Amino acid sequence: MRGVLRAESLWVETFTGLRMRQFDRLLKVLRERSRNGPGGGRPWCLPLADRVLLVAVYYRTNLTMRQLAPLFGVSPATVRRVIKRLRPLLAIEPASRPADAVERLWIVDGPLIPVRDRTLGASSRNYRFSANVQVIIDADTKLVVAAARPAPGNKADAQVWRNSGLAEHCEGVTVLGDGAYINTGLVVPHRKRPGRDLLPGEEADNAEHRRVRARVEHAFARMKHYKILRDCRQRGTGLHHAVQAVAHMHNLALAA
């Protein structure tokens, strides 16, 4: 049975948000990363480009594996194996310290992503069972710099940030956070004190802070075009791999 979807320009641009030359760059990264992986065994029934498209369609539409199988002309078991094999290889490139770190401005926030895995999430302030994923973006480019492993959604952003290990990526870089990151060393808005309003200069600082920090919300809105980040059915490391892969494709789509 031949499937409907193939790694052609129409389907690639629809489901990955990438132009073909950007998709080719993604394939190049996967080929380099898979050279040191396990070899041998039966060959895949789909070429690498189609397998990458399959994972992108899964993340973009959040269809079940049984629903994806006829679209690619394979069995649900094959879909499961393709996703399990490729999802760690699609991860975003590790962040490196920029040469002009002192001049850079990064923004951090912790979006809540609904999950089904009861060992990963917790009932949180969005009234759903969610996980908190700390993500850093570059304020100028809106590219994702790094993303931490998920934490239960009922934990405070400041606590999750301290335990995320992302601070080591930010040495020498100015990082903005919202009011939830107080006492973390990040740049946060001025807070009102009991019996004293904010000074005019502090109000202006907060307004500028909100204007710049809104860029992280814009980045999350783009990333949540991939519906896996609206309701993740994956268990274990599935959400972490999904966030990393979506961030990778998001960065490629914004690249020239």
Short mmCIF file of C-alpha atoms in Angstrom, two decimals, residues 26-232:
data_model
loop_
_atom_site.label_atom_id
_atom_site.label_comp_id
_atom_site.label_asym_id
_atom_site.label_seq_id
_atom_site.Cartn_x
_atom_site.Cartn_y
_atom_site.Cartn_z
CA LEU A 26 17.81 19.06 8.70
CA LEU A 27 18.39 15.82 6.79
CA LYS A 28 22.12 16.54 6.68
CA VAL A 29 22.21 16.94 10.47
CA LEU A 30 20.35 13.64 10.93
CA ARG A 31 22.69 11.77 8.60
CA GLU A 32 25.70 13.05 10.53
CA ARG A 33 24.19 12.15 13.89
CA SER A 34 23.05 8.67 12.83
CA ARG A 35 26.50 7.55 11.64
CA ASN A 36 27.48 6.56 15.16
CA GLY A 37 24.14 4.90 15.84
CA PRO A 38 23.34 1.17 15.75
CA GLY A 39 23.72 -0.42 12.33
CA GLY A 40 22.64 -3.61 10.64
CA GLY A 41 19.19 -5.14 10.71
CA ARG A 42 16.45 -4.86 8.16
CA PRO A 43 16.40 -1.69 6.04
CA TRP A 44 13.66 0.85 6.64
CA CYS A 45 10.70 0.65 4.29
CA LEU A 46 10.72 4.47 3.99
CA PRO A 47 13.68 6.64 2.93
CA LEU A 48 15.14 8.99 5.54
CA ALA A 49 13.40 12.08 4.12
CA ASP A 50 10.00 10.40 4.42
CA ARG A 51 10.77 9.20 7.93
CA VAL A 52 11.70 12.71 9.03
CA LEU A 53 8.50 14.02 7.45
CA LEU A 54 6.55 11.35 9.34
CA VAL A 55 7.91 12.57 12.67
CA ALA A 56 7.21 16.19 11.71
CA VAL A 57 3.62 15.32 10.75
CA TYR A 58 3.20 13.53 14.06
CA TYR A 59 4.40 16.55 15.99
CA ARG A 60 2.48 19.02 13.83
CA THR A 61 -0.91 17.27 13.84
CA ASN A 62 -0.75 15.12 17.00
CA LEU A 63 -2.51 12.33 15.10
CA THR A 64 -2.33 8.86 16.60
CA MET A 65 0.07 6.34 15.12
CA ARG A 66 -2.85 4.32 13.82
CA GLN A 67 -4.06 7.41 11.94
CA LEU A 68 -0.58 8.23 10.57
CA ALA A 69 0.12 4.73 9.26
CA PRO A 70 -2.11 4.81 6.13
CA LEU A 71 -0.89 8.31 5.24
CA PHE A 72 2.61 6.87 4.72
CA GLY A 73 1.59 3.38 3.66
CA VAL A 74 3.18 1.63 6.64
CA SER A 75 1.98 -0.17 9.75
CA PRO A 76 1.37 1.54 13.11
CA ALA A 77 4.28 -0.49 14.52
CA THR A 78 6.59 0.99 11.88
CA VAL A 79 5.37 4.49 12.72
CA ARG A 80 6.17 3.84 16.37
CA ARG A 81 9.67 2.58 15.56
CA VAL A 82 10.41 5.53 13.26
CA ILE A 83 9.38 8.07 15.89
CA LYS A 84 11.31 6.31 18.65
CA ARG A 85 14.44 6.11 16.49
CA LEU A 86 14.45 9.64 15.06
CA ARG A 87 13.11 11.81 17.88
CA PRO A 88 16.44 12.08 19.79
CA LEU A 89 18.30 12.79 16.53
CA LEU A 90 16.07 15.79 15.79
CA ALA A 91 17.13 17.63 18.95
CA ILE A 92 18.25 21.25 18.77
CA GLU A 93 21.99 21.86 18.51
CA PRO A 94 23.61 22.40 21.95
CA ALA A 95 23.96 26.09 22.78
CA SER A 96 27.46 27.54 22.84
CA ARG A 97 28.61 30.71 24.54
CA PRO A 98 28.35 33.57 22.01
CA ALA A 99 31.48 35.60 21.31
CA ASP A 100 29.58 38.84 22.00
CA ALA A 101 27.87 37.53 25.13
CA VAL A 102 28.00 40.88 26.94
CA GLU A 103 25.98 42.50 24.16
CA ARG A 104 23.35 39.77 23.85
CA LEU A 105 19.89 39.75 25.41
CA TRP A 106 18.10 36.48 26.10
CA ILE A 107 14.62 35.83 27.50
CA VAL A 108 13.47 32.87 29.56
CA ASP A 109 10.00 31.58 30.35
CA GLY A 110 8.40 28.32 31.38
CA PRO A 111 5.32 27.47 29.30
CA LEU A 112 2.98 24.83 30.68
CA ILE A 113 2.47 21.93 28.27
CA PRO A 114 -0.47 19.57 28.91
CA VAL A 115 0.70 15.95 29.26
CA ARG A 116 -0.88 12.55 29.80
CA ASP A 117 2.05 11.02 31.68
CA ARG A 118 1.14 11.16 35.38
CA THR A 119 4.76 10.59 36.40
CA LEU A 120 5.88 13.69 34.48
CA GLY A 121 3.27 16.40 35.03
CA ALA A 122 1.08 17.72 37.81
CA SER A 123 -2.18 19.59 38.18
CA SER A 124 -1.18 23.21 37.59
CA ARG A 125 -2.46 26.76 37.36
CA ASN A 126 -3.86 26.26 33.86
CA TYR A 127 -6.32 23.76 35.40
CA ARG A 128 -4.78 20.92 33.43
CA PHE A 129 -2.24 18.19 34.08
CA SER A 130 0.87 19.91 32.75
CA ALA A 131 4.65 20.02 32.67
CA ASN A 132 6.82 23.14 32.97
CA VAL A 133 9.52 23.44 30.29
CA GLN A 134 12.05 26.25 30.71
CA VAL A 135 13.01 27.72 27.34
CA ILE A 136 15.55 30.47 26.52
CA ILE A 137 15.27 32.49 23.31
CA ASP A 138 17.44 35.21 21.80
CA ALA A 139 15.58 38.54 21.96
CA ASP A 140 16.96 39.76 18.63
CA THR A 141 16.38 36.68 16.48
CA LYS A 142 13.66 34.79 18.46
CA LEU A 143 15.76 31.66 18.00
CA VAL A 144 15.63 29.06 20.77
CA VAL A 145 18.94 28.98 22.62
CA ALA A 146 18.22 26.06 24.95
CA ALA A 147 15.37 24.12 26.51
CA ALA A 148 15.44 22.23 29.79
CA ARG A 149 13.92 18.90 30.66
CA PRO A 150 10.27 19.07 31.76
CA ALA A 151 9.36 19.51 35.40
CA PRO A 152 5.95 19.10 37.10
CA GLY A 153 3.68 22.03 36.25
CA ASN A 154 2.84 22.82 39.88
CA LYS A 155 6.40 23.96 40.65
CA ALA A 156 7.29 27.66 40.63
CA ASP A 157 9.25 28.98 37.66
CA ALA A 158 12.08 30.16 39.90
CA GLN A 159 12.49 26.69 41.43
CA VAL A 160 12.38 24.95 38.05
CA TRP A 161 14.93 27.44 36.67
CA ARG A 162 17.37 26.80 39.51
CA ASN A 163 17.14 23.04 38.95
CA SER A 164 17.16 23.18 35.14
CA GLY A 165 20.89 23.61 34.60
CA LEU A 166 20.27 26.38 32.06
CA ALA A 167 22.05 29.03 34.10
CA GLU A 168 25.43 27.74 32.85
CA HIS A 169 24.37 28.68 29.31
CA CYS A 170 23.77 32.26 30.41
CA GLU A 171 27.07 33.26 31.97
CA GLY A 172 27.87 36.80 30.89
CA VAL A 173 24.55 37.22 29.06
CA THR A 174 21.72 39.48 30.23
CA VAL A 175 18.60 37.32 30.69
CA LEU A 176 15.07 38.67 31.16
CA GLY A 177 12.39 36.86 33.14
CA ASP A 178 8.97 37.79 34.43
CA GLY A 179 8.09 38.47 38.05
CA ALA A 180 8.13 34.75 38.88
CA TYR A 181 11.95 34.70 38.61
CA ILE A 182 12.67 37.02 41.52
CA ASN A 183 15.91 36.28 43.41
CA THR A 184 17.31 34.15 40.59
CA GLY A 185 19.82 36.66 39.22
CA LEU A 186 17.70 37.39 36.15
CA VAL A 187 16.41 40.83 35.15
CA VAL A 188 12.83 41.00 36.41
CA PRO A 189 10.24 43.81 36.60
CA HIS A 190 10.13 46.22 39.53
CA ARG A 191 7.64 45.15 42.20
CA LYS A 192 5.38 47.34 44.26
CA ARG A 193 6.16 47.54 47.95
CA PRO A 194 3.47 47.80 50.62
CA GLY A 195 2.30 51.40 50.91
CA ARG A 196 4.45 52.69 48.02
CA ASP A 197 3.63 52.92 44.34
CA LEU A 198 6.22 52.47 41.65
CA LEU A 199 8.20 55.51 40.66
CA PRO A 200 7.66 56.93 37.13
CA GLY A 201 11.06 55.61 36.04
CA GLU A 202 10.20 52.15 37.35
CA GLU A 203 6.89 52.18 35.50
CA ALA A 204 8.76 53.03 32.30
CA ASP A 205 11.26 50.23 32.96
CA ASN A 206 8.44 47.74 33.44
CA ALA A 207 6.72 48.84 30.25
CA GLU A 208 9.94 48.33 28.27
CA HIS A 209 10.50 45.01 30.02
CA ARG A 210 7.02 43.82 28.97
CA ARG A 211 7.55 44.98 25.40
CA VAL A 212 10.80 43.03 25.03
CA ARG A 213 9.66 39.96 26.95
CA ALA A 214 6.64 39.61 24.67
CA ARG A 215 9.03 38.18 22.07
CA VAL A 216 9.29 34.94 24.01
CA GLU A 217 5.49 34.63 23.86
CA HIS A 218 5.64 35.14 20.10
CA ALA A 219 8.22 32.36 19.84
CA PHE A 220 6.06 30.00 21.92
CA ALA A 221 3.04 30.80 19.75
CA ARG A 222 5.01 29.73 16.68
CA MET A 223 6.25 26.58 18.36
CA LYS A 224 2.74 25.62 19.44
CA HIS A 225 1.73 25.35 15.80
CA TYR A 226 3.03 21.84 16.49
CA LYS A 227 0.06 20.42 18.34
CA ILE A 228 2.19 17.94 20.26
CA LEU A 229 2.96 20.93 22.54
CA ARG A 230 -0.75 21.46 23.22
CA ASP A 231 -1.50 17.91 24.38
CA CYS A 232 1.44 15.52 24.59
#
